[in-house]
Amino acid sequence: VYCTICGLALACHAKTTFTDPGAVPQSAVPSQSCISLGIKTHAMCSICQTFKPPFSHHCRICNRCVSRMDHHCPWMNNCIGAANYKHFILFLMYIWIASVMSLIIFGAHYFSCADENCVFDSVLVHLVRIMTFMCFASLIFTSSVIMNVIYGIMTGIGTIDRMKRQFAGTTYQDDNDAIPLKDIFGIGGYYTWPFPIDPVFDDYDFVMGFSTPQRLLREQSLFAGDDQSNIEV
């Protein structure tokens, strides 16, 4: 079981690192949902010189705008955004579980060693001490990050936006809705949630906050077709 948890953690780390977090392309335009809501003013990135979706930020390390960017993670060497948020959450959960299991295993072997024939050599003792310290540090660090992630999901505000509001003194003026779990884990079955599988979103443009001219024309043609069908009915 422990090896399976570690394998899943490594797989989630790889997926978080190599998955596009939701980079905003140069051809990005407001999504159909923004147009339907009647939003006429849109932000532009002063560096990328392109459309800047809501809750997106420009990463100076990656030199790109990322949709619903939470932060740039140095451990992943990648930004954490709308497209790889699921893999990042799973990585934290599996590391937390692995740390707890390691501490339980160390403790069980230590307290069960009551026989006088059960002797640990000095090298093994120091190794266990180092591993115990690392597990405690990993458990505390991942616990704090998991709480930060849960708070961000419940409030609908990422780490960067929350820090900006704290600096401006407008932290408690939030009116954002919580992020639906389907916008993180996708609309697939619940059995797909624990695995590092790319989520399939019900409305990709809505989750990303932007569209492209090709996708927008396709959506507009679909809406026009639906309207025409309703008129005929």
PDB file of C-alpha atoms in Angstrom:
ATOM      1  CA  VAL A   1       0.000   0.000   0.000  1.00  0.00           C
ATOM      2  CA  TYR A   2       2.786   2.402   0.936  1.00  0.00           C
ATOM      3  CA  CYS A   3       4.589   1.817  -2.364  1.00  0.00           C
ATOM      4  CA  THR A   4       1.332   2.409  -4.250  1.00  0.00           C
ATOM      5  CA  ILE A   5       0.816   5.732  -2.444  1.00  0.00           C
ATOM      6  CA  CYS A   6       4.384   6.780  -3.223  1.00  0.00           C
ATOM      7  CA  GLY A   7       3.970   5.777  -6.859  1.00  0.00           C
ATOM      8  CA  LEU A   8       0.786   7.832  -7.165  1.00  0.00           C
ATOM      9  CA  ALA A   9       2.526  10.798  -5.512  1.00  0.00           C
ATOM     10  CA  LEU A  10       5.370  10.628  -8.033  1.00  0.00           C
ATOM     11  CA  ALA A  11       2.918  10.321 -10.916  1.00  0.00           C
ATOM     12  CA  CYS A  12       0.955  13.354  -9.679  1.00  0.00           C
ATOM     13  CA  HIS A  13       4.204  15.297  -9.325  1.00  0.00           C
ATOM     14  CA  ALA A  14       5.118  14.487 -12.926  1.00  0.00           C
ATOM     15  CA  LYS A  15       1.645  15.431 -14.175  1.00  0.00           C
ATOM     16  CA  THR A  16       1.721  18.735 -12.282  1.00  0.00           C
ATOM     17  CA  THR A  17       5.158  19.532 -13.666  1.00  0.00           C
ATOM     18  CA  PHE A  18       4.575  18.650 -17.307  1.00  0.00           C
ATOM     19  CA  THR A  19       0.893  19.608 -17.693  1.00  0.00           C
ATOM     20  CA  ASP A  20       0.072  22.993 -19.190  1.00  0.00           C
ATOM     21  CA  PRO A  21      -1.391  24.900 -16.209  1.00  0.00           C
ATOM     22  CA  GLY A  22      -3.692  26.902 -18.472  1.00  0.00           C
ATOM     23  CA  ALA A  23      -1.428  29.263 -20.378  1.00  0.00           C
ATOM     24  CA  VAL A  24      -3.368  32.014 -22.118  1.00  0.00           C
ATOM     25  CA  PRO A  25      -2.529  32.013 -25.856  1.00  0.00           C
ATOM     26  CA  GLN A  26      -2.019  35.133 -27.931  1.00  0.00           C
ATOM     27  CA  SER A  27      -5.260  34.390 -29.763  1.00  0.00           C
ATOM     28  CA  ALA A  28      -7.322  34.331 -26.551  1.00  0.00           C
ATOM     29  CA  VAL A  29     -10.639  36.188 -26.571  1.00  0.00           C
ATOM     30  CA  PRO A  30     -13.418  36.541 -23.973  1.00  0.00           C
ATOM     31  CA  SER A  31     -15.462  33.380 -23.620  1.00  0.00           C
ATOM     32  CA  GLN A  32     -19.089  33.047 -24.641  1.00  0.00           C
ATOM     33  CA  SER A  33     -20.136  33.177 -20.973  1.00  0.00           C
ATOM     34  CA  CYS A  34     -18.615  36.676 -20.626  1.00  0.00           C
ATOM     35  CA  ILE A  35     -20.374  37.798 -23.779  1.00  0.00           C
ATOM     36  CA  SER A  36     -23.685  36.347 -22.577  1.00  0.00           C
ATOM     37  CA  LEU A  37     -23.342  38.214 -19.273  1.00  0.00           C
ATOM     38  CA  GLY A  38     -22.913  41.475 -21.173  1.00  0.00           C
ATOM     39  CA  ILE A  39     -19.394  42.162 -19.931  1.00  0.00           C
ATOM     40  CA  LYS A  40     -17.949  44.779 -22.281  1.00  0.00           C
ATOM     41  CA  THR A  41     -14.711  45.764 -20.501  1.00  0.00           C
ATOM     42  CA  HIS A  42     -11.865  43.271 -20.418  1.00  0.00           C
ATOM     43  CA  ALA A  43      -8.408  43.364 -18.867  1.00  0.00           C
ATOM     44  CA  MET A  44      -5.263  43.177 -20.961  1.00  0.00           C
ATOM     45  CA  CYS A  45      -1.843  41.955 -19.871  1.00  0.00           C
ATOM     46  CA  SER A  46       0.682  44.773 -20.157  1.00  0.00           C
ATOM     47  CA  ILE A  47       3.490  42.272 -20.806  1.00  0.00           C
ATOM     48  CA  CYS A  48       1.845  39.687 -23.055  1.00  0.00           C
ATOM     49  CA  GLN A  49      -0.309  42.326 -24.758  1.00  0.00           C
ATOM     50  CA  THR A  50      -3.210  39.899 -24.878  1.00  0.00           C
ATOM     51  CA  PHE A  51      -6.571  39.298 -23.233  1.00  0.00           C
ATOM     52  CA  LYS A  52      -6.271  38.618 -19.502  1.00  0.00           C
ATOM     53  CA  PRO A  53      -9.059  36.370 -18.158  1.00  0.00           C
ATOM     54  CA  PRO A  54     -10.477  36.880 -14.646  1.00  0.00           C
ATOM     55  CA  PHE A  55      -8.244  35.537 -11.840  1.00  0.00           C
ATOM     56  CA  SER A  56      -5.360  35.040 -14.280  1.00  0.00           C
ATOM     57  CA  HIS A  57      -1.881  36.408 -13.614  1.00  0.00           C
ATOM     58  CA  HIS A  58       1.342  36.883 -15.523  1.00  0.00           C
ATOM     59  CA  CYS A  59       4.138  34.652 -14.238  1.00  0.00           C
ATOM     60  CA  ARG A  60       7.475  36.405 -14.564  1.00  0.00           C
ATOM     61  CA  ILE A  61       9.303  33.088 -14.177  1.00  0.00           C
ATOM     62  CA  CYS A  62       7.426  31.270 -16.941  1.00  0.00           C
ATOM     63  CA  ASN A  63       6.886  34.541 -18.866  1.00  0.00           C
ATOM     64  CA  ARG A  64       3.248  33.803 -19.645  1.00  0.00           C
ATOM     65  CA  CYS A  65      -0.237  34.469 -18.340  1.00  0.00           C
ATOM     66  CA  VAL A  66      -1.876  31.527 -16.587  1.00  0.00           C
ATOM     67  CA  SER A  67      -5.615  31.090 -16.225  1.00  0.00           C
ATOM     68  CA  ARG A  68      -6.812  31.058 -12.579  1.00  0.00           C
ATOM     69  CA  MET A  69      -3.203  31.050 -11.456  1.00  0.00           C
ATOM     70  CA  ASP A  70      -2.757  30.154  -7.795  1.00  0.00           C
ATOM     71  CA  HIS A  71       1.029  30.481  -7.561  1.00  0.00           C
ATOM     72  CA  HIS A  72       4.292  29.404  -9.164  1.00  0.00           C
ATOM     73  CA  CYS A  73       5.507  26.300  -7.375  1.00  0.00           C
ATOM     74  CA  PRO A  74       9.315  25.934  -7.247  1.00  0.00           C
ATOM     75  CA  TRP A  75       8.951  22.269  -6.258  1.00  0.00           C
ATOM     76  CA  MET A  76       7.096  21.614  -9.510  1.00  0.00           C
ATOM     77  CA  ASN A  77       9.013  24.129 -11.627  1.00  0.00           C
ATOM     78  CA  ASN A  78       5.637  25.087 -13.030  1.00  0.00           C
ATOM     79  CA  CYS A  79       2.693  27.334 -12.312  1.00  0.00           C
ATOM     80  CA  ILE A  80      -0.378  25.979 -10.564  1.00  0.00           C
ATOM     81  CA  GLY A  81      -3.411  26.947 -12.600  1.00  0.00           C
ATOM     82  CA  ALA A  82      -6.831  25.791 -13.716  1.00  0.00           C
ATOM     83  CA  ALA A  83      -5.550  22.900 -15.848  1.00  0.00           C
ATOM     84  CA  ASN A  84      -3.195  21.207 -13.352  1.00  0.00           C
ATOM     85  CA  TYR A  85      -4.866  22.124 -10.055  1.00  0.00           C
ATOM     86  CA  LYS A  86      -6.251  18.597  -9.688  1.00  0.00           C
ATOM     87  CA  HIS A  87      -2.817  16.984 -10.018  1.00  0.00           C
ATOM     88  CA  PHE A  88      -1.348  19.425  -7.498  1.00  0.00           C
ATOM     89  CA  ILE A  89      -4.064  18.653  -4.938  1.00  0.00           C
ATOM     90  CA  LEU A  90      -3.622  14.904  -5.411  1.00  0.00           C
ATOM     91  CA  PHE A  91       0.149  15.256  -4.980  1.00  0.00           C
ATOM     92  CA  LEU A  92      -0.330  17.045  -1.656  1.00  0.00           C
ATOM     93  CA  MET A  93      -2.827  14.456  -0.440  1.00  0.00           C
ATOM     94  CA  TYR A  94      -0.630  11.488  -1.337  1.00  0.00           C
ATOM     95  CA  ILE A  95       2.456  13.062   0.252  1.00  0.00           C
ATOM     96  CA  TRP A  96       0.421  13.726   3.410  1.00  0.00           C
ATOM     97  CA  ILE A  97      -0.822  10.131   3.510  1.00  0.00           C
ATOM     98  CA  ALA A  98       2.690   8.768   2.861  1.00  0.00           C
ATOM     99  CA  SER A  99       4.120  10.904   5.685  1.00  0.00           C
ATOM    100  CA  VAL A 100       1.491   9.660   8.138  1.00  0.00           C
ATOM    101  CA  MET A 101       2.044   6.043   7.100  1.00  0.00           C
ATOM    102  CA  SER A 102       5.812   6.426   7.492  1.00  0.00           C
ATOM    103  CA  LEU A 103       5.445   7.783  11.026  1.00  0.00           C
ATOM    104  CA  ILE A 104       3.080   4.942  11.908  1.00  0.00           C
ATOM    105  CA  ILE A 105       5.506   2.357  10.531  1.00  0.00           C
ATOM    106  CA  PHE A 106       8.458   3.892  12.410  1.00  0.00           C
ATOM    107  CA  GLY A 107       6.457   4.068  15.625  1.00  0.00           C
ATOM    108  CA  ALA A 108       5.131   0.512  15.313  1.00  0.00           C
ATOM    109  CA  HIS A 109       8.617  -0.909  14.812  1.00  0.00           C
ATOM    110  CA  TYR A 110      10.056   1.185  17.630  1.00  0.00           C
ATOM    111  CA  PHE A 111       7.469   0.333  20.279  1.00  0.00           C
ATOM    112  CA  SER A 112       7.201  -3.303  19.214  1.00  0.00           C
ATOM    113  CA  CYS A 113      10.928  -3.736  19.731  1.00  0.00           C
ATOM    114  CA  ALA A 114      10.652  -4.752  23.387  1.00  0.00           C
ATOM    115  CA  ASP A 115      12.699  -7.930  23.093  1.00  0.00           C
ATOM    116  CA  GLU A 116      16.306  -7.790  24.273  1.00  0.00           C
ATOM    117  CA  ASN A 117      17.311  -9.494  21.036  1.00  0.00           C
ATOM    118  CA  CYS A 118      15.829  -6.589  19.097  1.00  0.00           C
ATOM    119  CA  VAL A 119      18.754  -4.207  18.784  1.00  0.00           C
ATOM    120  CA  PHE A 120      19.220  -1.339  16.322  1.00  0.00           C
ATOM    121  CA  ASP A 121      22.739  -0.447  15.290  1.00  0.00           C
ATOM    122  CA  SER A 122      23.843   3.184  15.460  1.00  0.00           C
ATOM    123  CA  VAL A 123      23.630   3.730  11.702  1.00  0.00           C
ATOM    124  CA  LEU A 124      20.028   2.523  11.604  1.00  0.00           C
ATOM    125  CA  VAL A 125      19.106   4.646  14.625  1.00  0.00           C
ATOM    126  CA  HIS A 126      20.455   7.826  13.013  1.00  0.00           C
ATOM    127  CA  LEU A 127      18.783   6.939   9.726  1.00  0.00           C
ATOM    128  CA  VAL A 128      15.410   6.492  11.429  1.00  0.00           C
ATOM    129  CA  ARG A 129      15.837   9.779  13.272  1.00  0.00           C
ATOM    130  CA  ILE A 130      16.567  11.614  10.018  1.00  0.00           C
ATOM    131  CA  MET A 131      13.605   9.976   8.279  1.00  0.00           C
ATOM    132  CA  THR A 132      11.299  10.773  11.196  1.00  0.00           C
ATOM    133  CA  PHE A 133      12.336  14.427  11.088  1.00  0.00           C
ATOM    134  CA  MET A 134      11.755  14.552   7.335  1.00  0.00           C
ATOM    135  CA  CYS A 135       8.323  12.944   7.710  1.00  0.00           C
ATOM    136  CA  PHE A 136       7.320  15.435  10.415  1.00  0.00           C
ATOM    137  CA  ALA A 137       8.519  18.355   8.288  1.00  0.00           C
ATOM    138  CA  SER A 138       6.697  17.006   5.232  1.00  0.00           C
ATOM    139  CA  LEU A 139       3.520  16.439   7.246  1.00  0.00           C
ATOM    140  CA  ILE A 140       3.502  19.964   8.676  1.00  0.00           C
ATOM    141  CA  PHE A 141       4.330  21.593   5.319  1.00  0.00           C
ATOM    142  CA  THR A 142       1.754  19.653   3.298  1.00  0.00           C
ATOM    143  CA  SER A 143      -0.889  20.202   5.995  1.00  0.00           C
ATOM    144  CA  SER A 144      -0.430  23.973   5.767  1.00  0.00           C
ATOM    145  CA  VAL A 145      -0.549  23.927   1.958  1.00  0.00           C
ATOM    146  CA  ILE A 146      -3.635  21.669   1.952  1.00  0.00           C
ATOM    147  CA  MET A 147      -5.431  24.056   4.329  1.00  0.00           C
ATOM    148  CA  ASN A 148      -4.464  26.929   2.017  1.00  0.00           C
ATOM    149  CA  VAL A 149      -5.840  25.029  -0.982  1.00  0.00           C
ATOM    150  CA  ILE A 150      -9.103  24.193   0.809  1.00  0.00           C
ATOM    151  CA  TYR A 151      -9.524  27.828   1.818  1.00  0.00           C
ATOM    152  CA  GLY A 152      -8.925  28.908  -1.778  1.00  0.00           C
ATOM    153  CA  ILE A 153     -11.540  26.459  -3.078  1.00  0.00           C
ATOM    154  CA  MET A 154     -14.108  27.533  -0.496  1.00  0.00           C
ATOM    155  CA  THR A 155     -13.599  31.252  -1.123  1.00  0.00           C
ATOM    156  CA  GLY A 156     -12.915  31.042  -4.861  1.00  0.00           C
ATOM    157  CA  ILE A 157      -9.752  33.135  -4.476  1.00  0.00           C
ATOM    158  CA  GLY A 158      -6.245  31.941  -5.283  1.00  0.00           C
ATOM    159  CA  THR A 159      -3.113  32.571  -3.258  1.00  0.00           C
ATOM    160  CA  ILE A 160      -1.931  35.560  -5.312  1.00  0.00           C
ATOM    161  CA  ASP A 161      -5.326  37.284  -5.245  1.00  0.00           C
ATOM    162  CA  ARG A 162      -5.664  36.666  -1.512  1.00  0.00           C
ATOM    163  CA  MET A 163      -2.236  38.168  -0.817  1.00  0.00           C
ATOM    164  CA  LYS A 164      -3.125  41.221  -2.916  1.00  0.00           C
ATOM    165  CA  ARG A 165      -6.354  41.699  -0.991  1.00  0.00           C
ATOM    166  CA  GLN A 166      -4.572  41.301   2.322  1.00  0.00           C
ATOM    167  CA  PHE A 167      -2.077  43.962   1.270  1.00  0.00           C
ATOM    168  CA  ALA A 168      -4.925  46.273   0.191  1.00  0.00           C
ATOM    169  CA  GLY A 169      -6.937  45.536   3.330  1.00  0.00           C
ATOM    170  CA  THR A 170      -9.937  44.162   1.401  1.00  0.00           C
ATOM    171  CA  THR A 171      -9.689  40.539   2.519  1.00  0.00           C
ATOM    172  CA  TYR A 172     -13.173  40.410   4.019  1.00  0.00           C
ATOM    173  CA  GLN A 173     -14.861  42.087   1.086  1.00  0.00           C
ATOM    174  CA  ASP A 174     -14.937  38.901  -0.970  1.00  0.00           C
ATOM    175  CA  ASP A 175     -18.127  38.063  -2.829  1.00  0.00           C
ATOM    176  CA  ASN A 176     -16.768  35.219  -4.948  1.00  0.00           C
ATOM    177  CA  ASP A 177     -18.455  31.846  -5.086  1.00  0.00           C
ATOM    178  CA  ALA A 178     -16.676  28.643  -4.127  1.00  0.00           C
ATOM    179  CA  ILE A 179     -14.961  26.765  -6.944  1.00  0.00           C
ATOM    180  CA  PRO A 180     -17.127  23.765  -7.913  1.00  0.00           C
ATOM    181  CA  LEU A 181     -15.293  20.473  -7.616  1.00  0.00           C
ATOM    182  CA  LYS A 182     -16.305  19.633 -11.185  1.00  0.00           C
ATOM    183  CA  ASP A 183     -14.213  22.620 -12.312  1.00  0.00           C
ATOM    184  CA  ILE A 184     -11.186  20.996 -10.650  1.00  0.00           C
ATOM    185  CA  PHE A 185     -11.668  17.235 -11.008  1.00  0.00           C
ATOM    186  CA  GLY A 186     -13.800  17.289 -14.137  1.00  0.00           C
ATOM    187  CA  ILE A 187     -17.131  15.700 -14.949  1.00  0.00           C
ATOM    188  CA  GLY A 188     -15.758  12.168 -15.080  1.00  0.00           C
ATOM    189  CA  GLY A 189     -16.839   9.526 -12.596  1.00  0.00           C
ATOM    190  CA  TYR A 190     -15.718   9.771  -8.995  1.00  0.00           C
ATOM    191  CA  TYR A 191     -13.429   6.814  -9.624  1.00  0.00           C
ATOM    192  CA  THR A 192     -11.235   9.064 -11.796  1.00  0.00           C
ATOM    193  CA  TRP A 193     -10.676  11.658  -9.060  1.00  0.00           C
ATOM    194  CA  PRO A 194      -7.888   9.848  -7.124  1.00  0.00           C
ATOM    195  CA  PHE A 195      -5.811   9.206 -10.245  1.00  0.00           C
ATOM    196  CA  PRO A 196      -3.517  11.608 -12.158  1.00  0.00           C
ATOM    197  CA  ILE A 197      -5.817  11.707 -15.190  1.00  0.00           C
ATOM    198  CA  ASP A 198      -6.428  14.985 -16.995  1.00  0.00           C
ATOM    199  CA  PRO A 199      -9.924  16.226 -16.089  1.00  0.00           C
ATOM    200  CA  VAL A 200     -12.613  16.710 -18.711  1.00  0.00           C
ATOM    201  CA  PHE A 201     -14.556  19.903 -18.049  1.00  0.00           C
ATOM    202  CA  ASP A 202     -18.208  20.461 -18.828  1.00  0.00           C
ATOM    203  CA  ASP A 203     -17.424  23.943 -20.205  1.00  0.00           C
ATOM    204  CA  TYR A 204     -13.705  24.253 -20.918  1.00  0.00           C
ATOM    205  CA  ASP A 205     -13.908  27.926 -21.900  1.00  0.00           C
ATOM    206  CA  PHE A 206     -15.778  28.820 -18.699  1.00  0.00           C
ATOM    207  CA  VAL A 207     -13.201  27.067 -16.495  1.00  0.00           C
ATOM    208  CA  MET A 208     -10.251  28.602 -18.349  1.00  0.00           C
ATOM    209  CA  GLY A 209     -11.875  32.012 -18.553  1.00  0.00           C
ATOM    210  CA  PHE A 210     -11.061  32.498 -22.231  1.00  0.00           C
ATOM    211  CA  SER A 211     -11.819  31.131 -25.645  1.00  0.00           C
ATOM    212  CA  THR A 212     -10.239  31.241 -29.095  1.00  0.00           C
ATOM    213  CA  PRO A 213     -11.812  32.641 -32.279  1.00  0.00           C
ATOM    214  CA  GLN A 214     -12.303  29.131 -33.642  1.00  0.00           C
ATOM    215  CA  ARG A 215     -14.007  27.829 -30.492  1.00  0.00           C
ATOM    216  CA  LEU A 216     -16.043  31.017 -30.123  1.00  0.00           C
ATOM    217  CA  LEU A 217     -17.372  30.800 -33.680  1.00  0.00           C
ATOM    218  CA  ARG A 218     -18.280  27.172 -33.104  1.00  0.00           C
ATOM    219  CA  GLU A 219     -20.140  28.026 -29.890  1.00  0.00           C
ATOM    220  CA  GLN A 220     -21.955  30.943 -31.517  1.00  0.00           C
ATOM    221  CA  SER A 221     -23.040  28.713 -34.387  1.00  0.00           C
ATOM    222  CA  LEU A 222     -24.329  26.148 -31.893  1.00  0.00           C
ATOM    223  CA  PHE A 223     -26.255  28.826 -29.999  1.00  0.00           C
ATOM    224  CA  ALA A 224     -27.695  30.118 -33.269  1.00  0.00           C
ATOM    225  CA  GLY A 225     -28.726  26.611 -34.219  1.00  0.00           C
ATOM    226  CA  ASP A 226     -30.475  26.080 -30.880  1.00  0.00           C
ATOM    227  CA  ASP A 227     -32.308  29.412 -31.204  1.00  0.00           C
ATOM    228  CA  GLN A 228     -33.440  28.529 -34.704  1.00  0.00           C
ATOM    229  CA  SER A 229     -34.719  25.154 -33.483  1.00  0.00           C
ATOM    230  CA  ASN A 230     -36.687  26.832 -30.685  1.00  0.00           C
ATOM    231  CA  ILE A 231     -38.245  29.280 -33.147  1.00  0.00           C
ATOM    232  CA  GLU A 232     -39.340  26.450 -35.423  1.00  0.00           C
ATOM    233  CA  VAL A 233     -40.861  24.584 -32.497  1.00  0.00           C
TER     234      VAL A 233
END
